[in-house]
Amino acid sequence: MQHLTGQPNIVEFKGAYEDRQSVHLVMELCAGGKLFDRIIAQGHYSERAAAAICKAIVNVVHICHFMGMMHRDLKPENFVLSSKDDTSTLKATEFGLSVFIEEGLISPEISHRSNLVSLDLSRNRGAEFARDGFDSLVQNLTKLQKLHLSELPASMGNLKSLQNFGSLRLPVLWVHPCFSREPHKITSLSLDGNHFSGKIPNIFDNLRNLISLSLSWNNFSDQIPPSIGNLTNLYGLYFSHNQLEGAIPSPENENGFSSLSFVRLGYNLFNGTIPSWLYNLPSLVELDLSHNKFIGHIGEFQFDSLEKIDLSMNELHGSIPTSIFELVNLSSLKLFSTNLSGVLETSKFEKLINLTYLDLSNNMLLLTMSIFIPTCCKDHFQLLQILFFFFSISHNKLSGEITPLICKASSKSALDLSSNNFGGMLPHCLGNFGKDLSVLNLRRNQLHGTIPQTFLKGNSIRTLDLNGNQLEGQVPRSLINCRELEVLDLGNDKINDTFPHWLGALPKLHVLILHSNHFHGHIEFSKIKSPFMSLRIIDLAHNDFEGDLPEMYLRSLKAIMNNDEGNVTRRYMGDTYYEDSTVVTIKGLEMEFVKILNTFTTIDLCNNKFQGEIPECIGNLNSLRGLNLSNNYLIGHIPLSFKNLKMLESLDLSSNNLSGRIPQELTSLTFLEVFNISQNHLIGFIPQGSQFQTFGNDSYYKNSGLCGFPLSKRCTTDEVLEPSQEIEPEFEIGIDRKITLMGYGCGLVIGFSLSYLISSSGKLEWLVRFIHKNIHKKIIRNKRSTHGRGARRS
């Protein structure tokens, strides 16, 4: 009780006092009496009043469990009211049977509840049963009708095969008598989310009253047992995310599966044609056969009960069956990547008034012009556009122009028309979408003209992708109103503008791609205090930017600094209904990322006219994975700070005017896979060890001053010495004196001339190092000689 002090729905423990005879417990005064007596006196409760009492009781359960306790005797007699008022607070008392919950242990006392009819032990993957705890549980619970075991506890025997699932004791799974006596009582069996593998046992002859059967998210293989056709009462069949193959068994008779409403068999290896009986189910609400190997045509559905269809990622062909356009209750239709072809007549969508999610992408469909040019069927287009929540017909062969009617699609959340042949100009109203639109993808079409200049305040655009068109003009300044913008891809167009520095004020911008346009000029200093703080992917390559590299912006890329990836939850950018994609050049290859991992970072500034030195601050971007500064006019040394880029996988500094040596410290970049410094003026010894042993000659091409592996040119003594070995000032002064004193032996004029040359040219660093190295070798030889003579003396 003291452990629960201060909770509003639990009687407060004030203290304990002991005398010679008794222990006195002082509790909070609750003058309202017991809940049981109040119920009897009141006779009945309104729904609102009863809900308030139930809420208080549930709150007690929540508090107790949160504090690691179980009351174990909750009933109206053990609840009291703080006062006689109708609004008095309900409080739990009588904690005599309560116990502390043992962390990670499923209580064996559950098995004593002989009248239990439903038991949910799901999501106890880290929990433990006491010895023989689960066996005794199922032996004693003779009235149990429903058992939910998703994500089983590991202590159930580290089960890997349903055949070994003896502890459940179902009839043909070597069961205890409690279940074998009355197997017909079992109506629901859920084993999803475990690690079961092997073949599903042929057990269903004895479970004919099953209503729900879920074996999803396991590793079951082989075919579904034919006895599943005997489950004539089945309402839900969930076998998705396994390795099941072959054909789907048929029902035992024509009227079998008449109640079947939910069929989820996606993410398996089923093959052959789609079973004909699936088209004849009168109660079917959801059909998911996605990500399998079904072939053939899609058949005609005989009933209009369907609300969701997902046949995507199969090897089907043919056209969309006409019966789909008669499914008046259909809300979601996913047929992407199914090799469908033919002409899609948009007027057929007129009856699908509930359709909110449509994905026909990655097919070979042709579309009638009416959907994009309102010459006919205008009303059909308007109806179609207004209703969809998600609309994707990307990667098809669609053509035509995009009509301004698209701007009336105020209820859309995602519109993806990418990778088609749409032409014409973008409607000027494009920026006037309502607050619901978050994704607009028009990538890889043949659109021309300018980008609409009016993006209204309060919009919800998260992804804007216009890459791969022929758009001209400038970047609209009204994009500053897109406060939710995360991905902006304007690459591979004909935009002629200076760098849109004002985009740095967008707080959520993660991806900025301006690749291959006509951007030009210096990247000017920004007045924004910390611009582009969330930016992780920057691609300004193949433009005409000039001047120094934008050090201010590079210093403010906080999203690429000091990220502890071990504490970052990895996820893909986007929402549950749409995941962002992009194309970037990394490791020398143009790669399409169909999903963008939130830990991926890259900076590509290649093929511009940048000049000056590489800023040291780039070394602060310690989460950077790709850096490409090639084909510019950069000078100076490779910054030593690059040694801090521990996550770097690709570094391209080729085709610049860099000089000096390659920092030996770069060998600490153990993730470096691509390294290209070709066509510069670098000199000295190529670092050895770690990843540098894997780089070929091409990485160092046209740097005549470089030597060492993998080049055939061997290094001299001077070239082997590393630049980080600085000469001590005292030694340098000594060299001055020694060179000057050489004049006494060779003539004062020569001696002072050498001294002057050394001081005026940085002390002729190579000569200083040469002398220093040879003196060091001489000292070593002298020590060895002394040691040797000492040894001989002994």
Coordinates of C-alpha atoms in Angstrom, one line a residue, residues 587-588 630 638 649-656 658 662 666 672-683 686-688 691-704 706-711:
K587 CA 30.8 5.9 -55.5
G588 CA 31.1 7.0 -59.1
S630 CA 35.5 16.6 -58.5
I638 CA 43.6 17.9 -48.9
E649 CA 32.4 5.6 -48.0
S650 CA 33.2 7.6 -51.1
L651 CA 35.6 10.6 -51.6
D652 CA 36.1 12.1 -55.1
L653 CA 38.4 15.1 -55.4
S654 CA 39.5 14.3 -59.0
S655 CA 40.1 16.8 -61.8
N656 CA 41.1 19.8 -59.6
L658 CA 45.1 20.2 -55.5
I662 CA 47.9 12.8 -49.2
L666 CA 43.2 9.1 -44.1
L672 CA 36.2 4.2 -47.5
E673 CA 35.3 2.2 -50.6
V674 CA 35.9 4.7 -53.4
F675 CA 38.8 7.1 -53.4
N676 CA 39.6 9.2 -56.4
I677 CA 42.2 12.0 -56.5
S678 CA 43.2 11.6 -60.1
Q679 CA 44.2 14.6 -62.3
N680 CA 45.6 16.8 -59.6
H681 CA 49.1 17.9 -58.7
L682 CA 49.7 15.8 -55.6
I683 CA 53.1 14.5 -54.6
I686 CA 50.6 7.1 -51.2
P687 CA 49.4 6.1 -47.7
Q688 CA 49.5 2.4 -47.1
Q691 CA 41.3 0.6 -47.3
F692 CA 44.2 2.1 -49.3
Q693 CA 45.4 -1.4 -50.1
T694 CA 42.2 -1.8 -52.2
F695 CA 42.5 1.3 -54.5
G696 CA 43.8 0.8 -58.0
N697 CA 45.9 3.0 -60.3
D698 CA 42.9 4.9 -61.5
S699 CA 42.5 6.6 -58.1
Y700 CA 45.9 8.4 -58.6
Y701 CA 45.9 8.9 -62.4
K702 CA 47.8 12.0 -63.7
N703 CA 49.5 12.9 -60.4
S704 CA 53.1 12.6 -61.6
L706 CA 52.9 10.5 -56.4
C707 CA 54.8 7.2 -55.7
G708 CA 54.3 3.9 -53.9
F709 CA 51.7 1.1 -54.2
P710 CA 49.7 0.7 -56.4
L711 CA 51.8 2.8 -58.7

